[in-house]
Coordinates of C-alpha atoms in Angstrom, one line a residue:
R1287 CA 26.3 66.4 -116.5
D1288 CA 22.6 66.9 -116.3
A1289 CA 20.6 70.0 -117.0
R1290 CA 20.2 70.7 -113.3
Q1291 CA 24.0 70.7 -112.6
L1292 CA 24.6 73.0 -115.6
A1293 CA 21.9 75.4 -114.5
E1294 CA 23.4 75.5 -111.0
Q1295 CA 26.9 76.1 -112.3
A1296 CA 25.5 79.0 -114.5
R1297 CA 23.7 80.4 -111.5
Q1298 CA 26.9 80.3 -109.4
R1299 CA 28.9 82.0 -112.2
A1300 CA 26.2 84.7 -112.4
D1301 CA 26.3 85.2 -108.7
E1302 CA 30.1 85.5 -108.7
L1303 CA 29.9 88.1 -111.5
T1304 CA 27.2 90.0 -109.7
R1305 CA 29.2 90.1 -106.5
L1306 CA 32.3 91.4 -108.4
L1307 CA 30.3 94.1 -110.2
A1308 CA 28.7 95.2 -106.9
A1309 CA 32.1 95.4 -105.0
P1310 CA 32.6 99.0 -103.7
D1311 CA 36.1 99.0 -105.4
A1312 CA 35.1 97.4 -108.7
R1313 CA 36.8 99.3 -111.6
L1314 CA 36.4 98.9 -115.3
A1315 CA 38.9 99.1 -118.2
A1316 CA 37.7 98.8 -121.8
G1317 CA 39.6 97.9 -125.0
E1318 CA 39.0 96.9 -128.6
L1319 CA 39.4 93.4 -130.1
P1320 CA 40.4 92.7 -133.7
G1321 CA 37.4 92.5 -136.1
G1322 CA 35.4 95.2 -134.3
G1323 CA 34.9 93.4 -131.0
S1324 CA 35.0 95.1 -127.7
A1325 CA 36.3 93.9 -124.3
T1326 CA 35.9 95.1 -120.7
V1327 CA 37.7 93.8 -117.7
V1328 CA 36.2 94.4 -114.2
V1329 CA 38.7 94.3 -111.3
S1330 CA 38.1 94.3 -107.5
R1331 CA 41.3 94.4 -105.5
S1332 CA 39.4 93.8 -102.2
S1333 CA 37.8 90.6 -103.5
D1334 CA 41.1 89.7 -105.4
R1335 CA 39.0 88.8 -108.5
A1336 CA 38.5 89.9 -112.1
A1337 CA 36.1 89.2 -114.9
F1338 CA 36.4 89.5 -118.7
L1339 CA 33.4 90.7 -120.7
A1340 CA 33.4 90.7 -124.5
S1341 CA 31.0 91.4 -127.4
R1342 CA 31.3 90.8 -131.2
L1343 CA 34.1 88.2 -130.5
P1344 CA 34.7 86.3 -133.7
E1345 CA 34.6 82.5 -133.6
P1346 CA 38.2 81.3 -133.0
P1347 CA 39.8 79.2 -135.8
A1348 CA 39.0 75.4 -135.7
G1349 CA 40.9 73.7 -132.9
K1350 CA 41.6 77.0 -131.1
V1351 CA 40.3 78.9 -128.1
Y1352 CA 40.6 82.4 -126.7
Q1353 CA 42.7 82.3 -123.6
L1354 CA 42.9 84.9 -120.9
W1355 CA 46.1 85.9 -119.0
F1356 CA 47.0 87.9 -116.0
D1357 CA 50.0 90.2 -116.7
D1358 CA 52.3 90.0 -113.6
D1359 CA 54.7 92.8 -114.6
G1360 CA 55.4 91.3 -118.0
A1361 CA 55.0 87.6 -117.0
M1362 CA 51.8 86.0 -118.3
R1363 CA 49.9 83.8 -115.9
P1364 CA 47.0 81.6 -117.3
A1365 CA 43.5 82.9 -116.3
G1366 CA 41.2 80.6 -118.1
V1367 CA 39.7 80.1 -121.6
V1368 CA 36.7 81.8 -123.1
D1369 CA 33.7 80.2 -124.8
A1370 CA 32.7 82.7 -127.4
S1371 CA 30.4 80.5 -129.4
D1372 CA 27.8 83.3 -129.7
G1373 CA 30.2 86.2 -130.0
R1374 CA 29.7 87.2 -126.4
A1375 CA 31.6 86.3 -123.2
A1376 CA 31.2 87.0 -119.5
V1377 CA 33.7 85.0 -117.5
M1378 CA 35.3 85.2 -114.1
M1379 CA 39.1 85.0 -114.6
D1380 CA 40.7 82.0 -113.0
G1381 CA 43.0 83.0 -110.1
P1382 CA 43.8 85.9 -107.9
V1383 CA 44.3 89.5 -109.2
A1384 CA 47.1 90.1 -106.7
G1385 CA 50.4 90.8 -108.5
A1386 CA 48.8 91.5 -111.8
D1387 CA 48.8 95.0 -113.4
G1388 CA 46.8 94.0 -116.5
M1389 CA 45.6 91.1 -118.7
G1390 CA 45.9 89.8 -122.2
V1391 CA 43.9 87.7 -124.6
T1392 CA 45.5 85.2 -127.1
V1393 CA 44.4 82.5 -129.4
E1394 CA 45.7 79.1 -128.2
P1395 CA 45.3 75.4 -129.0
E1396 CA 42.0 73.9 -127.7
G1397 CA 42.4 73.3 -123.9
G1398 CA 44.7 76.3 -123.5
S1399 CA 48.4 76.7 -123.0
A1400 CA 50.8 77.1 -120.0
Q1401 CA 52.4 80.1 -121.7
P1402 CA 51.1 82.3 -124.6
T1403 CA 51.9 80.8 -128.0
S1404 CA 50.6 83.7 -130.1
E1405 CA 50.8 87.5 -130.1
P1406 CA 48.1 89.0 -127.9
L1407 CA 44.8 90.1 -129.6
A1408 CA 44.4 92.6 -126.8
V1409 CA 46.3 93.8 -123.7
M1410 CA 44.6 95.9 -121.1
E1411 CA 46.0 97.6 -118.1
F1412 CA 44.0 97.1 -114.9
P1413 CA 42.4 100.3 -113.7
A1414 CA 44.1 102.0 -110.6
A1415 CA 42.4 101.1 -107.3

């Protein structure tokens, strides 16, 4: 990919995040991560989207990634992986919010997993609408 494509993708992600944060029904839930990190999830039921924001996220172990999950009444559904190379993350979660009452974060093999293979680092309930 060339720099122009990467810049366009970054702009599109920023626009998506801005739209989510500006949604009239956007709600926030905050939690703590191991090692002093903090996480916030932003949910908009009307746009059926969620975003994960984190700071002071430690580098995952070699060959591992942080993976996000939607919690559908106890069943975990993959919601993307997080690039935390600088200790910060702001990512749109992959997939619809509908059916989910919360989310989790795990450490998974590079590329992610179909189901969690480790205990969650954090679990957060989605805020009420």
